[in-house]
C-alpha cells in the first residue's frame, strides 16, 4: 500500500490535525466512532467488575482490527502496523483495557508467528488469530524477572520427538480468556559457551499440564485478562519450535521494538483521553461564578496536556513511518514509548487534579486513566530499559 | 435484484447547525459533514438483503455538493457495490419536491427493484422523501419499516407507527423507508475501506438526468424561508445523577449560587 503520510484534509473533530491518507483516516474515524459509541459507555462498568468484554472484542474482530497488519492470505486485512497503532490509540482514548487486549493479541500474540513462523505455522495459527475469533498470548516474563533474559528458568527439552516444557510465566496478557488459542513461550533449551540458549515454543491452549491462575488483582487495566501461566511437563510437537533454536530471545526483542510503537500509541490515546475529558469538564464545571475553563491555572494545564499528547503522537507516527519505510526505528520506537508513557502518567495526574474530588472517584474516566497509566512506564520494557537503549545508541556504556 | 439506497450528507449530529444568513439555506461549512445516521440503517438493510438473497447489487445514491462523496465512500466501505453522486451547482437550495424529482430521475436511470432510505434526515427532518419518490416512480411505498423481507418479487414490511405495528405486503419494485430499530449498522472493516477505493463511482449532472435547472434549486422551491432567528442558547446546565448523594449535591449547587 501507499505511504500513509500523504497530505489530505482531516476532519476537525479528530484528536490530531495530522494529515493522514484517506484509508488510514477512514479507519481512524471508524474506530473513534466505535470507541465513543460502543466502548466508552461500558468502560466504567468493565473497570468496576473486571469482566473480559467478549462482545466488544467480537465487534472489534468483525471490524477486522485483529488482522490489520497481516496479509489477506493469512486472514488479515492487508493493512500495516501503523493502521494497528491508529486503532489502538482511538480505543485507548476511552478505555485502555480494550486497547491492550488488541495490542497484546496482535503485536505479541500473532506477530511472532507471522514474523518467525514457518509457512505451516503461519497457515495453522494466523487465520484464527487475525480474524479475532481466538486470541494469542506471549509468555516471556517470569516471576523472577522480565528484562533479565539470563534469569529465564522455564526449560524445554526434546523427548521422543516432543518438546517437554516446565516453568512459570508471569503477567501474561490474554492468557486465560475463553477464546485464547495459543501461548508462545520462551524457554531455555540448552547452553552454549556458558550462556543459556533461549528458544520460542508455540503452546496450544488447552494443553495437558498447562494451567492459568485466576486473574491478578491489578491497579488498572481491570478488564484486560492478565494471568500467571504454569507449564508442568507440557508436551508439544517438535515442529512447534518458533523460529531458529537459540534465537528465541533475540527474536522476541525485535518483536518488542515494534510493540513499543503500539504501546506508545496506547499511551498517546490515554493522554488524549485526559485532554478530551478535561476540556469537557473545564467547560461544564463552575467555580466562583464562572466555568473553571476561564481560569488560566486550568487553561495552562490543559494546553500543556494537549501539547504533550501531540508531541508524543508525532514521535510514534515518526517511528511507524520509519518502520513502514524499512529504515532503522529501534531508537525512535524506544523514545516514542518512553516519552508517550511518561506524558500519559503526567496527563492522567493533571486531569485528575483538574477534576478535583470527582477525579478521585472511580467512576470518573480520568480516575480510571490515572490507574491505567502507570503500567505504561513498566510493561513491554520499563522506562529504564528505554533509556538504556537510547544511551547505547548514543555510544554510551 | 438491484437495491438503490439513498443517502444524504448532513452536518454532524453532535454539531451546532446554522443557516446561512444570506439565503437561509444550511451552512454546510459550519460543521463536519457525515452520512445521515438513519441512512446507514438503510445501507445495512440493503447489505443484509444482499447477503440473504445472494444475487443482488447495492447502489448508493446521493444528491449534494462535492462533500457528499464522503458519505458515499462510507457506504461503499460498509459493503455497497457502486455509488452514484448527483452534483450540480444549480441544485443549491432545492426543497424536498425538487430533491425527489432529481432522485427519482436518477433511480429510473440506474434501474431498481427496491429503493431504501432512512425515514427522515437528521437535518431537515421532513420525513417525506419515501412518499414523494414512490409517487414520482409510480410504485408502492412502505414507510417506517422495522423489518423488511423479500421473496422473489414479493415484499413484506413490518411498519411501526406510534399507533400500531402493521404487516404490509407489496410487489416489487417499491420504496421503503427504515427506522433505526430495524438493525445495527456494521462498522466498515479496513478491508472494506480499502476495497471502497476501487468500486465503481459515477457522477451525474442535471443535464445527464435531462432536468431543466429552472425546476430545481432555491428559486424553484415551493416555499421560501423569509427570516430565521437562532434559538436562544439554553442556560448553563449541571446534570446531577443520583448516586445516593444527589440531594446534597443539589444543595451544594444552590449554595454555590447563593440561593440557599
XYZ file of C-alpha atoms in Angstrom:
657
model
C 0.000 0.000 0.000
C 0.970 3.624 -0.413
C 2.743 5.626 2.255
C 0.300 6.618 4.976
C 1.666 10.119 5.102
C 0.221 11.984 2.147
C -1.265 15.338 2.903
C -5.040 15.499 2.743
C -7.558 17.364 4.821
C -8.534 15.832 8.119
C -11.742 16.371 9.992
C -11.534 18.938 12.741
C -13.251 16.684 15.259
C -10.303 14.315 15.355
C -7.764 14.187 18.134
C -4.967 15.370 15.916
C -4.816 17.564 12.871
C -2.005 15.495 11.422
C -2.887 14.716 7.835
C -3.332 11.016 7.154
C -4.096 9.382 3.845
C -7.759 8.626 3.146
C -7.683 4.962 4.164
C -5.882 5.489 7.456
C -8.150 8.441 8.238
C -11.252 6.368 7.410
C -10.045 3.599 9.718
C -9.128 6.058 12.476
C -12.512 7.777 12.350
C -14.343 4.426 12.224
C -12.555 3.216 15.365
C -13.064 6.622 17.003
C -16.806 6.280 16.397
C -16.847 2.683 17.663
C -14.873 3.652 20.776
C -17.175 6.583 21.512
C -20.469 4.799 20.843
C -19.773 1.228 21.951
C -16.762 1.097 24.286
C -16.996 4.356 26.254
C -20.499 3.747 27.678
C -19.309 0.392 29.039
C -15.863 1.397 30.315
C -16.800 2.330 33.887
C -18.725 -0.908 34.441
C -15.927 -3.011 32.911
C -13.478 -1.291 35.238
C -15.750 -1.965 38.182
C -16.432 -5.665 37.610
C -13.262 -6.556 35.674
C -15.149 -8.873 33.316
C -13.494 -9.536 29.961
C -15.717 -7.867 27.302
C -16.229 -10.765 24.868
C -18.947 -8.932 22.945
C -16.811 -5.828 22.389
C -13.851 -7.987 21.339
C -16.254 -9.785 18.973
C -17.261 -6.469 17.388
C -13.606 -5.480 17.049
C -12.991 -8.812 15.347
C -15.797 -8.133 12.858
C -14.197 -4.787 12.053
C -11.004 -6.674 11.240
C -8.903 -4.929 13.885
C -7.071 -8.133 14.883
C -5.964 -8.678 11.294
C -4.849 -5.138 10.474
C -1.125 -5.699 9.863
C -1.340 -9.163 8.282
C -1.660 -10.082 4.589
C -5.006 -11.341 3.354
C -3.570 -14.798 2.607
C -3.362 -15.362 6.370
C -6.818 -13.960 7.023
C -5.540 -10.437 7.618
C -6.797 -7.084 6.415
C -3.763 -6.286 4.278
C -3.105 -3.096 6.207
C 0.035 -2.128 8.066
C 1.387 -1.722 11.577
C 0.578 1.994 11.562
C -3.108 1.180 10.971
C -2.996 -1.040 14.062
C -1.434 1.805 16.061
C -4.171 4.237 14.995
C -6.846 1.749 16.110
C -5.093 1.216 19.463
C -4.805 4.975 20.045
C -8.503 5.583 19.385
C -9.572 2.726 21.677
C -7.235 3.919 24.440
C -8.785 7.395 24.269
C -11.749 5.857 26.047
C -10.523 2.570 27.522
C -7.058 1.074 27.979
C -8.260 -2.462 28.807
C -9.799 -2.937 25.368
C -6.798 -1.267 23.722
C -4.235 -3.517 25.440
C -6.317 -6.592 24.600
C -5.935 -5.694 20.925
C -2.294 -4.649 21.261
C -1.214 -7.817 23.058
C -3.248 -10.138 20.810
C -1.806 -8.719 17.593
C 1.606 -7.364 18.444
C 2.639 -10.024 20.977
C 0.321 -12.958 20.246
C 0.088 -13.166 16.476
C 3.062 -11.112 15.272
C 5.843 -13.517 16.395
C 4.142 -16.315 14.461
C 3.875 -14.082 11.405
C 7.459 -12.818 11.659
C 9.253 -16.024 12.612
C 6.836 -18.840 11.850
C 7.261 -21.405 9.097
C 4.685 -21.424 6.318
C 2.925 -24.328 8.087
C 2.860 -22.475 11.403
C 1.517 -19.306 9.779
C -1.178 -21.209 7.934
C -2.159 -23.146 11.024
C -2.312 -20.289 13.536
C -2.683 -16.927 11.843
C -6.158 -17.152 10.267
C -7.903 -17.743 13.587
C -5.804 -15.058 15.323
C -6.120 -12.475 12.529
C -9.892 -12.939 12.453
C -10.074 -12.184 16.172
C -12.004 -15.419 16.604
C -9.272 -16.501 19.032
C -6.553 -14.633 20.913
C -2.841 -15.289 21.213
C -0.528 -14.522 24.113
C 3.214 -14.354 24.587
C 4.981 -15.627 27.686
C 8.384 -14.043 28.211
C 8.339 -12.560 31.716
C 8.728 -14.898 34.687
C 8.063 -14.351 38.378
C 11.828 -13.940 38.846
C 12.343 -11.340 36.130
C 11.341 -9.751 32.876
C 14.139 -7.641 31.492
C 16.906 -10.058 32.510
C 16.781 -12.859 29.928
C 19.591 -14.728 31.623
C 17.260 -15.299 34.557
C 14.850 -17.362 32.417
C 14.076 -20.538 34.350
C 11.492 -22.174 32.113
C 13.178 -25.151 30.448
C 12.315 -27.274 27.438
C 13.940 -30.433 26.111
C 13.103 -32.880 23.359
C 11.992 -36.389 24.306
C 10.589 -38.778 21.700
C 10.069 -36.026 19.132
C 8.246 -33.735 21.541
C 9.261 -30.674 23.491
C 8.601 -31.071 27.187
C 8.252 -27.679 28.871
C 8.411 -26.830 32.583
C 8.224 -23.381 34.125
C 6.118 -20.402 35.124
C 5.359 -17.208 33.239
C 4.074 -14.048 34.914
C 1.829 -11.136 33.906
C 0.691 -12.726 30.639
C -1.978 -10.697 28.821
C -4.850 -12.634 27.159
C -3.568 -15.905 28.684
C -6.793 -17.069 30.250
C -9.747 -15.909 28.159
C -12.326 -18.402 26.865
C -11.040 -17.693 23.360
C -7.285 -17.935 23.976
C -5.934 -20.456 21.461
C -2.172 -20.187 21.794
C 0.576 -19.002 24.136
C 4.069 -18.737 22.733
C 6.664 -19.103 25.498
C 10.388 -18.583 25.742
C 12.346 -21.390 27.392
C 15.946 -22.412 27.999
C 16.646 -25.195 25.507
C 20.342 -25.682 26.219
C 23.564 -23.902 26.970
C 26.479 -22.873 24.801
C 29.665 -21.158 25.894
C 28.291 -20.731 29.400
C 25.271 -18.803 28.099
C 21.724 -20.021 28.142
C 20.242 -20.883 24.790
C 16.705 -19.485 24.668
C 14.108 -20.588 22.134
C 10.434 -19.851 21.485
C 7.819 -22.607 21.502
C 4.196 -22.495 20.388
C 1.932 -23.962 23.061
C -1.674 -24.621 22.009
C -4.444 -23.883 24.501
C -5.626 -26.123 26.025
C -2.614 -28.424 26.543
C -2.148 -31.027 29.201
C -0.015 -29.646 32.028
C -0.769 -26.030 31.056
C -2.717 -24.086 33.649
C -3.538 -20.454 34.232
C -4.010 -18.853 37.626
C -7.013 -16.685 38.484
C -6.817 -13.128 37.172
C -4.425 -10.864 39.038
C -5.909 -8.083 41.098
C -4.361 -5.142 39.273
C -4.242 -1.396 39.936
C -5.556 -0.696 36.437
C -6.394 -2.391 33.117
C -9.145 -4.187 35.031
C -10.997 -5.691 32.058
C -7.808 -6.963 30.434
C -7.076 -10.625 31.094
C -3.694 -10.935 32.835
C -2.570 -14.172 34.475
C 0.256 -16.313 35.655
C 0.788 -19.346 33.423
C 2.244 -22.638 34.695
C 3.736 -25.286 32.464
C 4.124 -28.634 34.139
C 5.553 -31.173 31.720
C 3.632 -29.663 28.812
C 4.322 -31.620 25.623
C 4.165 -30.026 22.187
C 5.307 -31.414 18.818
C 8.945 -30.782 17.910
C 7.824 -28.646 14.954
C 6.261 -26.137 17.405
C 9.693 -24.518 17.750
C 9.084 -20.933 16.563
C 11.983 -19.531 14.597
C 15.525 -20.784 14.933
C 16.586 -22.688 18.027
C 18.536 -20.377 20.338
C 17.123 -17.237 18.692
C 14.070 -17.033 20.953
C 15.190 -14.075 22.987
C 16.715 -12.135 20.101
C 13.585 -12.649 18.032
C 11.410 -11.522 20.854
C 13.474 -8.361 21.325
C 12.744 -7.417 17.732
C 9.019 -8.016 18.361
C 9.307 -5.682 21.341
C 10.894 -2.987 19.158
C 7.746 -2.654 17.055
C 5.496 -3.394 20.007
C 6.858 -0.244 21.631
C 5.345 1.841 18.848
C 1.979 0.241 19.596
C 2.361 0.860 23.336
C 3.299 4.467 22.554
C 0.060 4.722 20.551
C -1.861 3.328 23.513
C -0.215 5.867 25.833
C -0.997 8.716 23.415
C -4.617 7.586 23.366
C -4.777 7.725 27.149
C -3.043 11.130 27.177
C -5.535 12.407 24.587
C -8.442 10.972 26.561
C -7.234 13.066 29.514
C -7.341 16.158 27.289
C -10.828 15.296 25.967
C -12.245 14.749 29.454
C -10.538 17.805 30.939
C -11.779 20.154 28.213
C -15.310 18.841 28.687
C -15.123 19.188 32.450
C -13.480 22.630 32.402
C -16.342 23.979 30.291
C -19.037 22.435 32.412
C -17.732 22.854 35.955
C -18.265 26.224 37.577
C -16.480 27.825 40.500
C -16.654 31.384 41.721
C -19.491 32.067 39.313
C -17.812 31.008 36.086
C -16.652 27.902 34.296
C -13.254 26.774 35.540
C -12.033 26.769 31.928
C -11.927 30.567 32.223
C -9.102 30.316 34.754
C -5.582 30.349 33.408
C -4.494 27.854 36.052
C -6.776 25.336 34.315
C -6.198 26.583 30.761
C -2.423 26.254 31.068
C -2.665 22.745 32.483
C -4.883 21.638 29.609
C -2.771 23.441 26.995
C 0.290 21.587 28.293
C -1.606 18.294 28.267
C -2.645 18.822 24.630
C 0.949 19.713 23.713
C 2.261 16.546 25.369
C -0.261 14.320 23.602
C 0.555 15.976 20.282
C 4.330 15.675 20.552
C 4.111 12.067 21.727
C 1.815 11.299 18.793
C 4.363 12.767 16.382
C 7.036 10.605 17.984
C 5.117 7.373 17.391
C 3.992 8.446 13.910
C 7.669 9.014 13.093
C 8.740 5.616 14.423
C 5.897 3.953 12.492
C 6.808 5.837 9.305
C 10.427 4.693 9.630
C 9.298 1.139 10.166
C 6.986 1.338 7.117
C 9.845 2.726 5.026
C 12.190 -0.072 6.092
C 14.507 2.320 7.949
C 16.035 1.613 11.371
C 13.474 2.566 14.011
C 14.645 0.933 17.244
C 15.770 4.172 18.908
C 12.760 6.147 17.704
C 10.442 3.405 18.967
C 12.163 3.445 22.363
C 11.922 7.241 22.508
C 8.277 7.201 21.482
C 7.398 4.583 24.108
C 9.399 6.305 26.829
C 8.033 9.760 26.084
C 4.423 8.687 25.493
C 4.191 6.572 28.639
C 5.686 9.297 30.817
C 3.425 12.024 29.422
C 0.443 9.694 29.795
C 1.185 9.433 33.512
C 1.632 13.207 33.718
C -1.581 13.937 31.821
C -3.532 11.488 33.961
C -2.218 13.159 37.103
C -3.079 16.638 35.822
C -6.521 15.582 34.555
C -7.291 14.084 37.940
C -6.216 17.329 39.598
C -8.485 19.357 37.306
C -11.417 17.109 38.242
C -10.820 17.745 41.932
C -12.688 15.406 44.257
C -14.512 13.798 41.330
C -11.121 12.912 39.893
C -10.634 10.592 42.843
C -13.943 8.808 42.279
C -13.555 5.526 40.433
C -16.444 6.129 38.040
C -14.828 9.309 36.671
C -12.997 8.400 33.434
C -9.836 10.282 34.415
C -9.606 8.366 37.717
C -9.542 5.188 35.665
C -6.976 6.750 33.300
C -4.821 7.599 36.308
C -4.837 3.966 37.468
C -4.404 2.663 33.908
C -1.438 4.934 33.106
C 1.268 3.723 35.471
C 1.746 0.300 33.870
C 2.715 2.046 30.621
C 6.045 3.009 32.211
C 6.631 -0.645 33.153
C 5.205 -3.021 30.539
C 6.982 -4.012 27.302
C 10.251 -2.550 28.558
C 10.456 -0.240 31.548
C 11.360 3.419 31.176
C 14.795 2.497 32.488
C 15.262 -0.065 29.723
C 14.221 2.516 27.113
C 16.825 4.934 28.460
C 19.482 2.198 28.341
C 18.598 1.504 24.705
C 18.759 5.170 23.775
C 22.042 5.706 25.634
C 23.545 2.667 23.937
C 22.564 4.102 20.535
C 24.403 7.272 21.530
C 27.529 5.214 22.061
C 27.416 5.292 25.843
C 28.024 2.305 28.072
C -32.104 -7.762 -7.872
C -30.958 -4.158 -7.697
C -31.306 -2.180 -4.490
C -30.810 1.574 -4.601
C -30.113 3.201 -1.239
C -30.486 6.969 -0.989
C -28.015 8.535 1.427
C -27.711 12.131 2.490
C -24.690 14.045 3.745
C -25.758 16.025 6.820
C -23.997 18.153 9.439
C -22.531 16.026 12.226
C -25.380 15.144 14.575
C -23.457 16.486 17.550
C -22.550 19.793 15.972
C -24.426 23.059 16.112
C -26.361 23.628 12.886
C -26.552 27.085 11.340
C -28.411 28.691 8.489
C -26.523 30.896 6.085
C -27.938 34.403 6.709
C -27.585 35.281 3.022
C -30.131 32.785 1.658
C -31.426 30.900 4.741
C -30.052 27.572 3.500
C -27.992 25.209 5.628
C -24.461 26.487 6.235
C -22.576 23.339 5.292
C -19.197 24.855 6.025
C -20.141 25.417 9.679
C -19.957 21.751 10.657
C -18.339 18.498 9.571
C -20.445 16.586 7.089
C -21.305 12.973 7.860
C -23.551 10.329 6.351
C -27.039 10.675 7.831
C -27.187 8.104 10.579
C -30.659 6.904 9.600
C -29.441 6.223 6.086
C -26.752 3.890 7.458
C -29.609 1.659 8.654
C -30.921 1.620 5.088
C -27.450 0.696 3.799
C -27.185 -2.071 6.409
C -30.633 -3.438 5.466
C -29.638 -3.485 1.793
C -26.420 -5.348 2.649
C -28.333 -7.849 4.764
C -30.816 -8.426 1.927
C -27.909 -8.906 -0.458
C -26.321 -11.414 1.906
C -29.550 -13.388 2.258
C -30.558 -13.222 -1.403
C -27.073 -13.810 -2.770
C -27.705 -12.309 -6.163
C -28.168 -8.587 -5.542
C -26.407 -5.333 -6.296
C -26.459 -2.432 -3.866
C -26.135 1.015 -5.440
C -25.859 4.008 -3.127
C -27.143 7.328 -4.433
C -26.577 10.810 -3.035
C -27.517 14.268 -4.198
C -25.375 17.032 -2.746
C -22.248 19.125 -3.057
C -18.785 17.630 -3.519
C -18.522 16.685 0.170
C -21.357 14.169 -0.215
C -18.819 11.858 -1.857
C -17.586 11.171 1.698
C -20.948 9.684 2.636
C -20.977 7.531 -0.475
C -17.490 6.324 0.352
C -18.597 5.346 3.826
C -21.476 3.323 2.358
C -19.081 1.672 -0.102
C -16.692 0.800 2.736
C -19.598 -0.823 4.581
C -20.054 -3.053 1.543
C -22.235 -1.347 -1.088
C -21.226 -2.202 -4.665
C -21.495 1.076 -6.565
C -22.020 4.758 -5.887
C -23.779 7.451 -7.890
C -23.342 11.101 -6.936
C -25.653 13.770 -8.347
C -23.771 17.025 -8.121
C -24.720 20.290 -9.780
C -24.389 23.885 -8.561
C -27.954 24.577 -9.729
C -29.245 22.166 -7.047
C -28.294 24.520 -4.216
C -31.310 25.278 -2.048
C -33.539 22.568 -3.568
C -36.593 21.698 -1.500
C -37.999 18.215 -0.949
C -40.101 18.367 -4.133
C -37.099 19.190 -6.283
C -34.905 16.648 -4.470
C -37.458 13.909 -5.082
C -37.677 14.876 -8.747
C -33.916 14.573 -9.157
C -33.543 11.377 -7.122
C -36.451 9.713 -8.936
C -34.920 10.501 -12.331
C -31.595 9.089 -11.198
C -33.214 5.970 -9.714
C -35.038 5.340 -13.002
C -31.809 5.773 -14.896
C -29.899 3.405 -12.585
C -32.716 0.825 -12.638
C -34.096 -0.695 -9.428
C -36.191 -3.346 -7.771
C -36.148 -1.792 -4.325
C -35.346 1.693 -3.050
C -34.313 2.018 0.603
C -33.739 5.168 2.628
C -33.844 6.442 6.181
C -37.271 7.513 7.424
C -36.136 11.118 7.739
C -32.959 13.158 7.577
C -31.401 14.400 10.791
C -31.087 17.947 9.429
C -34.331 18.792 7.580
C -36.424 16.138 9.374
C -39.356 16.269 6.966
C -39.787 12.520 6.588
C -41.467 12.849 3.193
C -38.860 11.584 0.745
C -40.033 7.948 0.570
C -43.595 9.025 -0.168
C -42.524 11.550 -2.776
C -40.212 9.067 -4.505
C -42.905 6.380 -4.585
C -45.346 8.867 -6.094
C -42.903 10.027 -8.752
C -41.828 6.474 -9.590
C -45.406 5.204 -9.518
C -44.605 2.299 -7.212
C -45.814 1.176 -3.748
C -44.311 2.705 -0.634
C -43.854 1.323 2.868
C -42.578 3.846 5.355
C -41.289 3.473 8.941
C -40.085 -0.088 8.396
C -38.731 -2.062 11.336
C -38.404 -5.215 9.228
C -38.075 -5.996 5.521
C -38.313 -9.381 3.805
C -38.047 -10.087 0.100
C -39.073 -13.308 -1.590
C -38.892 -13.217 -5.373
C -40.865 -10.128 -6.299
C -42.927 -10.047 -3.145
C -42.073 -7.650 -0.378
C -43.189 -7.820 3.226
C -42.594 -4.927 5.572
C -43.242 -4.501 9.265
C -44.249 -0.898 9.906
C -44.002 0.672 13.316
C -46.126 3.716 13.866
C -46.922 5.389 17.134
C -50.378 3.801 16.969
C -49.783 0.270 15.726
C -47.465 -2.314 14.289
C -48.555 -3.291 10.783
C -47.543 -6.040 8.405
C -47.838 -4.804 4.852
C -47.142 -6.562 1.567
C -46.440 -5.258 -1.918
C -44.971 -6.383 -5.190
C -41.589 -5.047 -6.224
C -40.477 -2.538 -7.308
C -41.185 -0.467 -4.225
C -39.813 2.248 -1.941
C -39.184 1.533 1.738
C -38.060 3.927 4.445
C -36.494 2.377 7.551
C -36.430 3.133 11.259
C -33.337 2.787 13.399
C -34.748 -0.210 15.223
C -34.536 -2.281 12.020
C -30.895 -3.348 12.509
C -27.475 -2.426 13.880
C -25.336 -0.923 11.106
C -21.931 -2.536 10.759
C -18.684 -0.626 11.162
C -16.597 -0.696 7.993
C -13.632 -3.053 8.179
C -10.220 -1.956 6.944
C -10.645 -4.375 4.045
C -13.938 -2.662 3.238
C -12.263 0.748 3.444
C -9.518 -0.375 1.057
C -11.995 -2.070 -1.308
C -14.136 1.094 -1.480
C -11.338 2.817 -3.390
C -11.727 0.597 -6.416
C -15.520 0.334 -6.559
C -17.338 1.995 -9.468
C -18.393 5.561 -8.701
C -20.093 7.894 -11.139
C -21.337 11.445 -11.023
C -24.443 12.786 -12.728
C -25.341 16.386 -13.517
C -28.818 17.811 -14.118
C -28.092 17.685 -17.851
C -27.265 13.959 -17.555
C -30.691 13.464 -15.975
C -32.497 15.645 -18.506
C -33.713 18.028 -15.830
C -34.048 21.732 -16.528
C -32.099 23.749 -13.955
C -35.029 26.131 -13.538
C -37.173 23.383 -11.998
C -34.801 22.862 -9.058
C -32.751 24.942 -6.640
C -33.632 27.757 -4.303
C -35.567 29.813 -6.873
C -37.892 26.903 -7.698
C -38.621 25.999 -4.067
C -42.335 25.862 -3.302
C -41.831 27.631 -0.001
C -39.449 30.427 0.895
C -37.726 30.913 4.214
C -38.143 34.642 4.793
C -36.237 35.005 8.006
C -34.741 32.939 10.786
C -33.552 33.542 14.305
C -31.204 31.261 16.193
C -32.828 29.587 19.156
C -31.670 31.415 22.288
C -28.939 29.398 23.985
C -30.051 27.273 26.884
C -28.850 28.456 30.245
C -25.837 26.717 31.715
C -26.779 23.269 32.960
C -25.395 20.941 35.533
C -26.776 17.430 35.374
C -26.797 15.626 38.669
C -27.313 11.867 38.569
C -28.461 10.298 41.784
C -25.732 8.087 43.195
C -27.237 8.401 46.628
C -25.951 11.898 47.261
C -27.950 13.884 44.698
C -29.742 15.822 47.426
C -26.501 17.037 48.949
C -25.076 17.927 45.555
C -28.174 19.909 44.591
C -27.893 21.739 47.888
C -24.202 22.474 47.168
C -25.137 23.776 43.742
C -27.815 26.069 45.122
C -25.438 27.220 47.826
C -22.768 27.989 45.227
C -25.310 30.288 43.537
C -26.083 31.836 46.895
C -29.653 30.589 46.591
C -29.516 28.655 49.823
